[in-house]
mmCIF file of C-alpha atoms in Angstrom:
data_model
loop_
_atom_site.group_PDB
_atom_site.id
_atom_site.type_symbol
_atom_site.label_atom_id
_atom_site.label_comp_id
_atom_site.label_asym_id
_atom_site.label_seq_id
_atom_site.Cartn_x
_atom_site.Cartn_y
_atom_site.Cartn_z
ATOM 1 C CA UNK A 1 77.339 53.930 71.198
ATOM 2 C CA UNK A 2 77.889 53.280 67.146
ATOM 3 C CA UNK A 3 75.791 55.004 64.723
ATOM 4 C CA UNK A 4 74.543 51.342 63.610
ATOM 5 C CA UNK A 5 73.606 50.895 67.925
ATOM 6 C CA UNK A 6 71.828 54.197 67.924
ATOM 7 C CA UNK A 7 69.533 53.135 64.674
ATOM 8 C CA UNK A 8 68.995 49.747 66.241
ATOM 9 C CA UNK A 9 67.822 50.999 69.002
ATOM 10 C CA UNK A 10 65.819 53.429 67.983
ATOM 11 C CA UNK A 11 64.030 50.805 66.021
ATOM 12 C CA UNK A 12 63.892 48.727 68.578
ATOM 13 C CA UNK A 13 61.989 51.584 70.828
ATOM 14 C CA UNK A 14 59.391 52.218 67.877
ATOM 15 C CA UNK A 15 58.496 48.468 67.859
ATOM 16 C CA UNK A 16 58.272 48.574 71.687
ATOM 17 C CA UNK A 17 56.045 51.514 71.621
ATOM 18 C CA UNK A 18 54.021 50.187 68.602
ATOM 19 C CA UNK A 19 53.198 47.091 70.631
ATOM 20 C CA UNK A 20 52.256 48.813 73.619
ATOM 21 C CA UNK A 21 55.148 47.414 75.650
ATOM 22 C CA UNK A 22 55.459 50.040 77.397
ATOM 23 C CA UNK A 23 57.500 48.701 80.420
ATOM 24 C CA UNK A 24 60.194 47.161 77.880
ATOM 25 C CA UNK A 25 60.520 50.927 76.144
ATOM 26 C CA UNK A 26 60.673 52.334 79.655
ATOM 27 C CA UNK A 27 64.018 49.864 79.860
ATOM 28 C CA UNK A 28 65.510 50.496 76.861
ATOM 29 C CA UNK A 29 65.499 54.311 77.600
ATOM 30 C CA UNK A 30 66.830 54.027 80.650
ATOM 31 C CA UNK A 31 69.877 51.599 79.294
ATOM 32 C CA UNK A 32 70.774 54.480 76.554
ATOM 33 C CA UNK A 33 70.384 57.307 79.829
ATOM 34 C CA UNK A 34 73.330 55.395 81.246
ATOM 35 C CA UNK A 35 75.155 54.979 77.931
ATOM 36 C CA UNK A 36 74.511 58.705 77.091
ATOM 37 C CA UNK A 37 75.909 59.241 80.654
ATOM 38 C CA UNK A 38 78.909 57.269 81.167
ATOM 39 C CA UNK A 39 80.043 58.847 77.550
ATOM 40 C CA UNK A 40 78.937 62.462 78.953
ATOM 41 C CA UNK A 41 76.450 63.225 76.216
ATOM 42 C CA UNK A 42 74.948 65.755 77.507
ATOM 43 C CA UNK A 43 72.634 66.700 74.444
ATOM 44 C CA UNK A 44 71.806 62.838 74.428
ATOM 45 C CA UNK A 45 70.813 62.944 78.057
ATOM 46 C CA UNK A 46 68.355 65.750 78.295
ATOM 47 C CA UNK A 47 67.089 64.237 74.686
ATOM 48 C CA UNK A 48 66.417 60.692 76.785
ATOM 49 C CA UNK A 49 65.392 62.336 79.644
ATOM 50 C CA UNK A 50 62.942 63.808 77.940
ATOM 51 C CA UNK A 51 61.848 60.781 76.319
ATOM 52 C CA UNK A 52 61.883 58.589 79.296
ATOM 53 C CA UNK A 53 59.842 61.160 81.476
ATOM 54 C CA UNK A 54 57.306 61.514 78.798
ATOM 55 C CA UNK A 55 56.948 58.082 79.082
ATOM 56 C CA UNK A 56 56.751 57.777 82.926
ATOM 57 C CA UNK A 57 53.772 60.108 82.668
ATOM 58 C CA UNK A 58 51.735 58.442 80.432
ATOM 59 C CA UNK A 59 52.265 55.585 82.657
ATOM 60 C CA UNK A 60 51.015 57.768 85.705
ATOM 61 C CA UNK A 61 54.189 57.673 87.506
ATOM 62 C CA UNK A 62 54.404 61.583 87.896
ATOM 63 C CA UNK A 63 57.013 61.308 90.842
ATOM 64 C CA UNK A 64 59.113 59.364 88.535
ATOM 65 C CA UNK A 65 59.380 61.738 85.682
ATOM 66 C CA UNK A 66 59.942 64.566 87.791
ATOM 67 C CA UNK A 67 63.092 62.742 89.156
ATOM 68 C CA UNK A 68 64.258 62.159 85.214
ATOM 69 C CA UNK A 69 64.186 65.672 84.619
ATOM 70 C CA UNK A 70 66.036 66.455 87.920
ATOM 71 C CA UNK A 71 68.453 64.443 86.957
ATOM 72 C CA UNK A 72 68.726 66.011 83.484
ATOM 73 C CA UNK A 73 68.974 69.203 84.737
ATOM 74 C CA UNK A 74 72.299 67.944 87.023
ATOM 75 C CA UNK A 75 73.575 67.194 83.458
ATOM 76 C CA UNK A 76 72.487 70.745 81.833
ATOM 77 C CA UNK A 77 71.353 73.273 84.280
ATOM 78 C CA UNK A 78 70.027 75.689 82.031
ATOM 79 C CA UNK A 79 67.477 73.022 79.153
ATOM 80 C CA UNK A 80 64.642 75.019 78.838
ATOM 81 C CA UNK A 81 62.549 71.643 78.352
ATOM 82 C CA UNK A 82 63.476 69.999 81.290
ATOM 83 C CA UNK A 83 62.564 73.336 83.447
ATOM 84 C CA UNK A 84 59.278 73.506 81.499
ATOM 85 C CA UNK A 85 58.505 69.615 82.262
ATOM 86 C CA UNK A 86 59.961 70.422 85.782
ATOM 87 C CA UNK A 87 57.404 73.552 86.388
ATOM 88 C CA UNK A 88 54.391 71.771 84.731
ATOM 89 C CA UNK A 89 54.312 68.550 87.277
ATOM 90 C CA UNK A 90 55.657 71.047 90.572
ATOM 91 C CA UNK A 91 52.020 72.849 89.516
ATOM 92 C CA UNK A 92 50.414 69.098 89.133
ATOM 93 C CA UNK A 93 51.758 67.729 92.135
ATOM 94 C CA UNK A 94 51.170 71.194 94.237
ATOM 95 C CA UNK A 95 54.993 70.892 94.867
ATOM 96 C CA UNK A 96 55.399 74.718 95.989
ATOM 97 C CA UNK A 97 59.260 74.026 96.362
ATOM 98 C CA UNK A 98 60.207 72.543 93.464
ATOM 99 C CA UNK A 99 57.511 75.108 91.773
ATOM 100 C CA UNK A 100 59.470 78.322 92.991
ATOM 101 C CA UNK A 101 62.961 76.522 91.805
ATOM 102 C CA UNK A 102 61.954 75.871 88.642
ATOM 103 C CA UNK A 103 60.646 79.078 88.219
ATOM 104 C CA UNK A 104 63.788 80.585 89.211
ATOM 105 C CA UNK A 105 65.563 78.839 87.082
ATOM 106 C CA UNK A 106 63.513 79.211 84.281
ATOM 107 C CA UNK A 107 63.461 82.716 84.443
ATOM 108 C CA UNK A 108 67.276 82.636 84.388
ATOM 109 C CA UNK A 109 67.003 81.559 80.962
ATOM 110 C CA UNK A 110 63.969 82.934 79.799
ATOM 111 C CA UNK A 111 63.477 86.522 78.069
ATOM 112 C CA UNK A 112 60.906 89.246 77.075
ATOM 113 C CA UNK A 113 57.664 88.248 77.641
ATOM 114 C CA UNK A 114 57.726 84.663 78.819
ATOM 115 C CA UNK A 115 60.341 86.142 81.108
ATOM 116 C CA UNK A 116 57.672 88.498 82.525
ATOM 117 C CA UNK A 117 55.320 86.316 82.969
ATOM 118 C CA UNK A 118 57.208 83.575 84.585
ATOM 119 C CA UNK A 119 58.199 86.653 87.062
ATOM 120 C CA UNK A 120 54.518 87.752 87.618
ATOM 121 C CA UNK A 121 54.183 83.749 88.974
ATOM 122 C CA UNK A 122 57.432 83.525 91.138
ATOM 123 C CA UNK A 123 56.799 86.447 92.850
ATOM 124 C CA UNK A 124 53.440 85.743 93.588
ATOM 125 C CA UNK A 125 54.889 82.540 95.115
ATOM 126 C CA UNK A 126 57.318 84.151 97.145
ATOM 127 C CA UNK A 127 54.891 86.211 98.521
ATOM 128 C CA UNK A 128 52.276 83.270 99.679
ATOM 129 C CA UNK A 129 55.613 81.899 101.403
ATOM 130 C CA UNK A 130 56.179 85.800 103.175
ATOM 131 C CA UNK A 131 59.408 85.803 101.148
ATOM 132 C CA UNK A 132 58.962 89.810 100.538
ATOM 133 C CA UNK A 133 62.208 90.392 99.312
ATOM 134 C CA UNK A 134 62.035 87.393 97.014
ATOM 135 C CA UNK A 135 59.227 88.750 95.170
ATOM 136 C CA UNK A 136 61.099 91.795 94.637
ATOM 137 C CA UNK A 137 63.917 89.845 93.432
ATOM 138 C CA UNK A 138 62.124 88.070 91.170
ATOM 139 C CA UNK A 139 60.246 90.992 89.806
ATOM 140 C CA UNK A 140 63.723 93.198 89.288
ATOM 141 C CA UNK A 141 64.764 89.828 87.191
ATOM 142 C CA UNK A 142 62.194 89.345 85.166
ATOM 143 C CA UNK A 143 62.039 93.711 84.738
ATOM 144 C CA UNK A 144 65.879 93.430 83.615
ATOM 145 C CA UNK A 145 64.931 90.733 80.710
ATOM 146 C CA UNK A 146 61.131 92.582 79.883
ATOM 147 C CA UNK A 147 61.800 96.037 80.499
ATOM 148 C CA UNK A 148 58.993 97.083 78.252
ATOM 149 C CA UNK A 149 56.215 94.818 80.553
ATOM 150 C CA UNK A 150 54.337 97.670 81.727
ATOM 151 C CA UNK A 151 52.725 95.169 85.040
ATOM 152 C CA UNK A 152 56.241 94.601 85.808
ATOM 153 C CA UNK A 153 57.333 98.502 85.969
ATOM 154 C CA UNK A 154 53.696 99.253 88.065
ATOM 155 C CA UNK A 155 54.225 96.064 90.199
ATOM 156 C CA UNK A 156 58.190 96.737 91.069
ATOM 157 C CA UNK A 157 57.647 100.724 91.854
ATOM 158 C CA UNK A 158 54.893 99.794 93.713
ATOM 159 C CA UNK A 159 57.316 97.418 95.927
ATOM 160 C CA UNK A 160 60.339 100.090 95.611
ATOM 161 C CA UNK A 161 58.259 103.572 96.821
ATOM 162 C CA UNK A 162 56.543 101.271 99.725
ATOM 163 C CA UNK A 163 60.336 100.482 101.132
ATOM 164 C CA UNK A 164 61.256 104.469 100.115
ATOM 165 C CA UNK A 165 63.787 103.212 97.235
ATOM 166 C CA UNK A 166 63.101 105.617 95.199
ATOM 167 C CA UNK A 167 66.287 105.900 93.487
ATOM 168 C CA UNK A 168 65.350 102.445 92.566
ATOM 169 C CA UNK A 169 61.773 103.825 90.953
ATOM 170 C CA UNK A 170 62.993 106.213 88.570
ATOM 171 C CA UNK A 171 65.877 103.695 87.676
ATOM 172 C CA UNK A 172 63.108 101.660 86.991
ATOM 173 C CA UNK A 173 61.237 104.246 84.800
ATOM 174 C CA UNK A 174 65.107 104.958 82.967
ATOM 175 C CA UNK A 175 65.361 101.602 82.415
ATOM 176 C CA UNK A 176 61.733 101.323 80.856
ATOM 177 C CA UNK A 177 62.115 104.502 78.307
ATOM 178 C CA UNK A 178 65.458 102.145 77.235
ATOM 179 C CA UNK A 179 63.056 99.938 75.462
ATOM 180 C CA UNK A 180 60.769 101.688 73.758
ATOM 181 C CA UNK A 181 61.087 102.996 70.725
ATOM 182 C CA UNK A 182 58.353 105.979 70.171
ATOM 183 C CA UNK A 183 60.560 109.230 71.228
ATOM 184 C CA UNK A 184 57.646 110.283 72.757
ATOM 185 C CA UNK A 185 57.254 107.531 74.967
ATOM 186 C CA UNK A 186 60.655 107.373 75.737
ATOM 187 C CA UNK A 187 61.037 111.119 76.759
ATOM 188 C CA UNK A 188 57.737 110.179 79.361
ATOM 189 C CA UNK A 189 58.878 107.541 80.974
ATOM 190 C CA UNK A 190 62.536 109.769 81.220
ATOM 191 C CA UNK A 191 60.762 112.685 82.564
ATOM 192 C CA UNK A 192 58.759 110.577 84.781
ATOM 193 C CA UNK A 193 61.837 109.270 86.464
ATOM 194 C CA UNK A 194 63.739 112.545 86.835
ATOM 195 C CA UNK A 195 60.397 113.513 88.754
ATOM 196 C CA UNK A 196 60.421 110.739 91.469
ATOM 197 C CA UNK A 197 64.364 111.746 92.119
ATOM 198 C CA UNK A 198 63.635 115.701 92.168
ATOM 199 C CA UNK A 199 60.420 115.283 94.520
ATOM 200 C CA UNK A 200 61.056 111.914 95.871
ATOM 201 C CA UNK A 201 64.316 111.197 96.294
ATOM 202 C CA UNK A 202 65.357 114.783 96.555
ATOM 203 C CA UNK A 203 68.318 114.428 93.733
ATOM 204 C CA UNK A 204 68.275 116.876 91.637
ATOM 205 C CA UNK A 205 71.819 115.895 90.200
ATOM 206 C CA UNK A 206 70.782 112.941 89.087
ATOM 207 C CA UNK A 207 67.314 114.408 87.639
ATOM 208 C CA UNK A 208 69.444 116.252 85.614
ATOM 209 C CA UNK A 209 71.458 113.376 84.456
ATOM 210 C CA UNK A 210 68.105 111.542 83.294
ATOM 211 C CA UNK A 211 66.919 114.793 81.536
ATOM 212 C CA UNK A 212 69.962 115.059 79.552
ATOM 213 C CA UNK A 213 69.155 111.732 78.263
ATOM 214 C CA UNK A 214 65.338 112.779 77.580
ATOM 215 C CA UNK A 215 67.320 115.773 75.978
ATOM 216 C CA UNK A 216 69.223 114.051 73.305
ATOM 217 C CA UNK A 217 66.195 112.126 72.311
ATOM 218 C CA UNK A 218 64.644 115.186 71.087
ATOM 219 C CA UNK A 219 66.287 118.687 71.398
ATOM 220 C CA UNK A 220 63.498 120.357 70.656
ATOM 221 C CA UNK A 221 60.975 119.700 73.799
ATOM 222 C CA UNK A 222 61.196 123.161 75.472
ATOM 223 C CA UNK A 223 59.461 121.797 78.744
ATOM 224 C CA UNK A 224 62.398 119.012 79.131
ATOM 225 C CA UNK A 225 64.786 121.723 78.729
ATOM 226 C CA UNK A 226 62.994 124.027 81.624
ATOM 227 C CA UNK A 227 62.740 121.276 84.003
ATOM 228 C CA UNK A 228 66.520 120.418 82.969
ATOM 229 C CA UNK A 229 67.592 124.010 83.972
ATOM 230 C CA UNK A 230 65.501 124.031 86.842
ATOM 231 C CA UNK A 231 67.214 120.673 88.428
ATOM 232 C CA UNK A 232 70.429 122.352 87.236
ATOM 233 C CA UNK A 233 70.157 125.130 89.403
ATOM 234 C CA UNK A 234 68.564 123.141 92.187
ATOM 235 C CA UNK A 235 71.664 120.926 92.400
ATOM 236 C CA UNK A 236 74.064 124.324 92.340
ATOM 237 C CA UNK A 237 75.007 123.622 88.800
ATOM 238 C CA UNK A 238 74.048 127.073 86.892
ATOM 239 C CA UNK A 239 77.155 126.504 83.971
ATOM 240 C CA UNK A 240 75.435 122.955 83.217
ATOM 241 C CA UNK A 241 72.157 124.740 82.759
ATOM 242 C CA UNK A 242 73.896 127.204 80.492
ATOM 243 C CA UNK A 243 75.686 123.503 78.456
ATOM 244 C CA UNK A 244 72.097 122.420 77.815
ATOM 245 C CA UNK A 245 70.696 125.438 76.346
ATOM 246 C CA UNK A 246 73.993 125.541 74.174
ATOM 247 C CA UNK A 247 73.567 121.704 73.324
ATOM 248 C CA UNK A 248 69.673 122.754 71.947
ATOM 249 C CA UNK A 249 70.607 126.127 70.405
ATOM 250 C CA UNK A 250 73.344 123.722 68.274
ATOM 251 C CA UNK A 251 70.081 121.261 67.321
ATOM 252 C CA UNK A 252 67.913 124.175 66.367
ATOM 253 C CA UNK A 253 70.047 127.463 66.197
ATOM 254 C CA UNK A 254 66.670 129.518 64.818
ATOM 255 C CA UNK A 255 65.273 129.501 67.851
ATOM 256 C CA UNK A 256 65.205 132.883 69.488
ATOM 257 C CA UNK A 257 63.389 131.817 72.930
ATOM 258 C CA UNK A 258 66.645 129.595 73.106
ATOM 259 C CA UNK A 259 69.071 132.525 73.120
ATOM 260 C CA UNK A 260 66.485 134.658 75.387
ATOM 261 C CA UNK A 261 66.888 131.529 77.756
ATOM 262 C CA UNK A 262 70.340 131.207 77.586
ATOM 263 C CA UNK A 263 70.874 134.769 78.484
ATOM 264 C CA UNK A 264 68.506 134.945 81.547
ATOM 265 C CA UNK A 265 71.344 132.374 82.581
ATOM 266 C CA UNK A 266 74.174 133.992 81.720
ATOM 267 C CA UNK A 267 73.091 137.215 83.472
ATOM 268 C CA UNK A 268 72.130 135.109 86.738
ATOM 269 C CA UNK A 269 75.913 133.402 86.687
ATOM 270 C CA UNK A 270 77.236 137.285 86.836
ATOM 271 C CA UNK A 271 78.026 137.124 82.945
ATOM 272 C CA UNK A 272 75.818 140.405 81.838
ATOM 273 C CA UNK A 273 77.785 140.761 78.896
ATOM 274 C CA UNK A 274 77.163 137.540 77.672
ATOM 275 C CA UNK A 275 73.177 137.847 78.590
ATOM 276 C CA UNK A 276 73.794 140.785 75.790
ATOM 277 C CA UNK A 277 74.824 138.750 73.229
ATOM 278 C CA UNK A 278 72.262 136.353 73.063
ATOM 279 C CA UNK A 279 69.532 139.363 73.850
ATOM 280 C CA UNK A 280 71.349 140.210 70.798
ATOM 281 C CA UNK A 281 70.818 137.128 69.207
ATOM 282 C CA UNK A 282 67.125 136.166 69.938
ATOM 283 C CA UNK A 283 66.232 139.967 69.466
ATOM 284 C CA UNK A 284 67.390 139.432 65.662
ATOM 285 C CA UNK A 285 65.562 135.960 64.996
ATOM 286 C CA UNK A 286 62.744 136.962 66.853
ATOM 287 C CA UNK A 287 62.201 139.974 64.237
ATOM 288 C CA UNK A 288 62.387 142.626 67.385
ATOM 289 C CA UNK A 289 60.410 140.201 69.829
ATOM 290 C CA UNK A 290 62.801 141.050 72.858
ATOM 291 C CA UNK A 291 62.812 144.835 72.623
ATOM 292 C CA UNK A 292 62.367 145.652 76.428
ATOM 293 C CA UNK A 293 65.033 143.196 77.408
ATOM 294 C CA UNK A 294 67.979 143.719 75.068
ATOM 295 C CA UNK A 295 67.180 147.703 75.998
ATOM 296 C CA UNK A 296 67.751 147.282 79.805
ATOM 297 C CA UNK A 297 70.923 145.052 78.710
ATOM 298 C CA UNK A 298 72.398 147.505 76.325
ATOM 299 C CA UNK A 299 71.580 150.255 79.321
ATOM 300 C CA UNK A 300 73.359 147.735 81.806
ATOM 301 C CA UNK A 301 76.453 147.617 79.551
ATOM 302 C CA UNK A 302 76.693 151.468 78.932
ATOM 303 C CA UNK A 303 76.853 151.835 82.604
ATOM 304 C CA UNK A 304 79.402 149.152 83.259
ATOM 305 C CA UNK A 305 81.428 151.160 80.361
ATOM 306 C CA UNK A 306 81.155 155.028 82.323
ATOM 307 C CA UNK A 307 82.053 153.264 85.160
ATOM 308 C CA UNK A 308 85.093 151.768 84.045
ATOM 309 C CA UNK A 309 84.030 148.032 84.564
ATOM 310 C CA UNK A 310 83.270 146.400 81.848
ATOM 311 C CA UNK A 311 83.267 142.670 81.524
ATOM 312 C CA UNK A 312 85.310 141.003 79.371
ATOM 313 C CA UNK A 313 82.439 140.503 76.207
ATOM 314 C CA UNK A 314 81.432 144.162 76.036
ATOM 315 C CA UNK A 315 81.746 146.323 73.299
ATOM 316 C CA UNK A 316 82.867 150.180 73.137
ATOM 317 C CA UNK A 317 80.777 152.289 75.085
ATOM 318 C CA UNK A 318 80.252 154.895 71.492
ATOM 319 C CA UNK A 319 78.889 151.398 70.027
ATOM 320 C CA UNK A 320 77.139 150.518 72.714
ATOM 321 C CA UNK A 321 75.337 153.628 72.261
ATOM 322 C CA UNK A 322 74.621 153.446 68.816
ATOM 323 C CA UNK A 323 73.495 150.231 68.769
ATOM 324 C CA UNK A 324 70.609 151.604 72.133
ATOM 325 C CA UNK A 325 69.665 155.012 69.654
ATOM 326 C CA UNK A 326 68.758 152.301 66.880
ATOM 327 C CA UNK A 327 66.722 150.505 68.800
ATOM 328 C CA UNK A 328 64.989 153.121 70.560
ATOM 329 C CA UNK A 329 64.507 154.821 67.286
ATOM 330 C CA UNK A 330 62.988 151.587 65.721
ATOM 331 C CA UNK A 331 60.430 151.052 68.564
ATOM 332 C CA UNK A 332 59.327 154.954 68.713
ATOM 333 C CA UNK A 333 61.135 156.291 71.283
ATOM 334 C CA UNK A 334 62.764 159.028 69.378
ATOM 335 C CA UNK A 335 63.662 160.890 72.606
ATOM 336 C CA UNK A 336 65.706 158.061 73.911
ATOM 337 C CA UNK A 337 67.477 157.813 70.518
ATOM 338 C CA UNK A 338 68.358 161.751 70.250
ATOM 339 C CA UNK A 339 69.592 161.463 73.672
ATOM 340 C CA UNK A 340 71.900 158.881 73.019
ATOM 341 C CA UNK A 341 72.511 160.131 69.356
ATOM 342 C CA UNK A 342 73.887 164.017 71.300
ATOM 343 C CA UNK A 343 76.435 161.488 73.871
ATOM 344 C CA UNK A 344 77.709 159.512 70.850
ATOM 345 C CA UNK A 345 78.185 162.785 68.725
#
């Protein structure tokens, strides 16, 4: 078809229409459908398809036009418009087949909200029809393309914890804090998740892995870092407790409770001497906040030193000493410090 064909009959179609004759349009289009398709225009087919279907309704011949947009749809799977024209006469003619199709298929091309919605529909479908798992199916697909559709997440972890998939929940919740953008919200729905696989799913390993990620959105929340360290040691994993704490202390090295922490690990891994360093530490930045502990730890160390055994991070036993008659003298218990002041001396 020449440019100068096209314009003629295009003209030709608006005098048709103008007049009413309706039937004569209705042959025109179809004699530039077969044009359009013996050139392989594919554009030019869904564009008459359109045209001609729209026409075929008007006329009342519903059947018709939804065999037009089949047909288009042969020629380009994926038009949005012929799936929408497709969808809107399955719901007029109560054609539940062709309605779940097209709403699978429409949903393949779909996204965000519209995706959502047009999953809400198709899996309400499938599940008139008893197709169970193709209402989940249909839910997970429209959840990949609307993660942030809060009636997808409650409708899909509803389906997942009925079937005891709930590796599949808190994926679902992961996926969900992906999309948001308030850190707050996203550290929720992260938490949330590592919950279902620590009481649910009985995972602590991968509980940690999701509060890692709730982690690094803020290094600051002190009760993602506890429940980190407790799924840590749950899943055997005492040194990647220990990497956490070090990954915060590097985000907010002030914070004394963060050494106290890290040492309360240390000392549990058999690593006393480095428990004493950050008793050291937190005892510093907390102004003397840690008294009692970094005593018993400096105690622990002067032992390990008479006895011959100390580990590799321990000082001298004479400084060792020192350092406990300081501190006792500082917190008033001047007895303690002239003991330990007669053993240095």
């Amino acid at each position: 078809e020449t440019p100068a064909q096209a314009e003629a009959a295009n003209l030709l179609a608006g005098v048709f229409e103008r007049q009413g004759r309706l039937d004569d349009l209705a042959d025109l289009l179809r004699r530039q459908l077969d044009a359009a398709r013996d050139r392989e225009d594919a554009r030019a087919v869904t564009d008459l398809s359109m045209k001609l279907g729209a026409l075929l309704e008007k006329r009342g011949d519903e059947h018709g036009a939804l065999d037009v947009y089949h047909r288009a749809l042969d020629w380009d799977a994926q038009s949005k418009e012929a799936l929408r024209a497709v969808l809107r006469l399955s719901i007029q003619l109560d054609n539940s087949v062709d309605l779940g199709n097209a709403l699978e298929k429409l949903l393949d091309v779909e996204d965000g909200e519209e995706a959502a919605h047009l999953a809400v529909e198709l899996a309400g479908l499938r599940s008139a029809h008893g197709d169970a798992p193709g209402a989940e199916r249909a839910l997970a697909d429209g959840f990949a393309k609307c993660p942030g559709s809060e009636q997808l997440l409650n409708m899909l972890t509803e389906r997942y914890a009925a079937s005891g998939a709930f590796e599949k929940v808190a994926a679902a919740y992961a996926a969900r804090s992906r999309a948001l953008t308030v850190p707050a919200d996203r550290i929720e729905a992260l938490c949330r998740a590592a919950e279902v696989l620590s009481e649910r799913a009985a995972d602590p390993g991968g509980a940690a892995d999701v509060l890692e990620e709730a982690l690094a959105v803020d290094p600051r929340e002190r009760d993602v870092l506890l429940a980190l360290i407790d799924a840590c040691e749950a899943a055997g994993k005492p040194e990647r407790a220990i990497a956490a704490v070090t990954a915060s202390i590097a985000a907010v090295p002030e914070d004394p409770w963060l050494y106290r922490s890290r040492a309360a690990l240390h000392d549990a891994a058999g690593r006393a001497d480095l428990a004493l360093l950050d008793l050291s530490r937190a005892q510093d930045r907390s102004g003397g906040g840690y008294t009692g502990e970094y005593l018993a730890a400096l105690e622990g160390a002067i032992e390990r030193a008479r006895r011959g055994a100390p580990l590799p991070e321990d000082r001298p036993e004479r400084e060792l000493r020192i350092s406990l008659a300081e501190l006792a003298a500082r917190s008033g218990d001047l007895e303690r410090a002239r003991a330990q002041g007669a053993l240095v001396l």
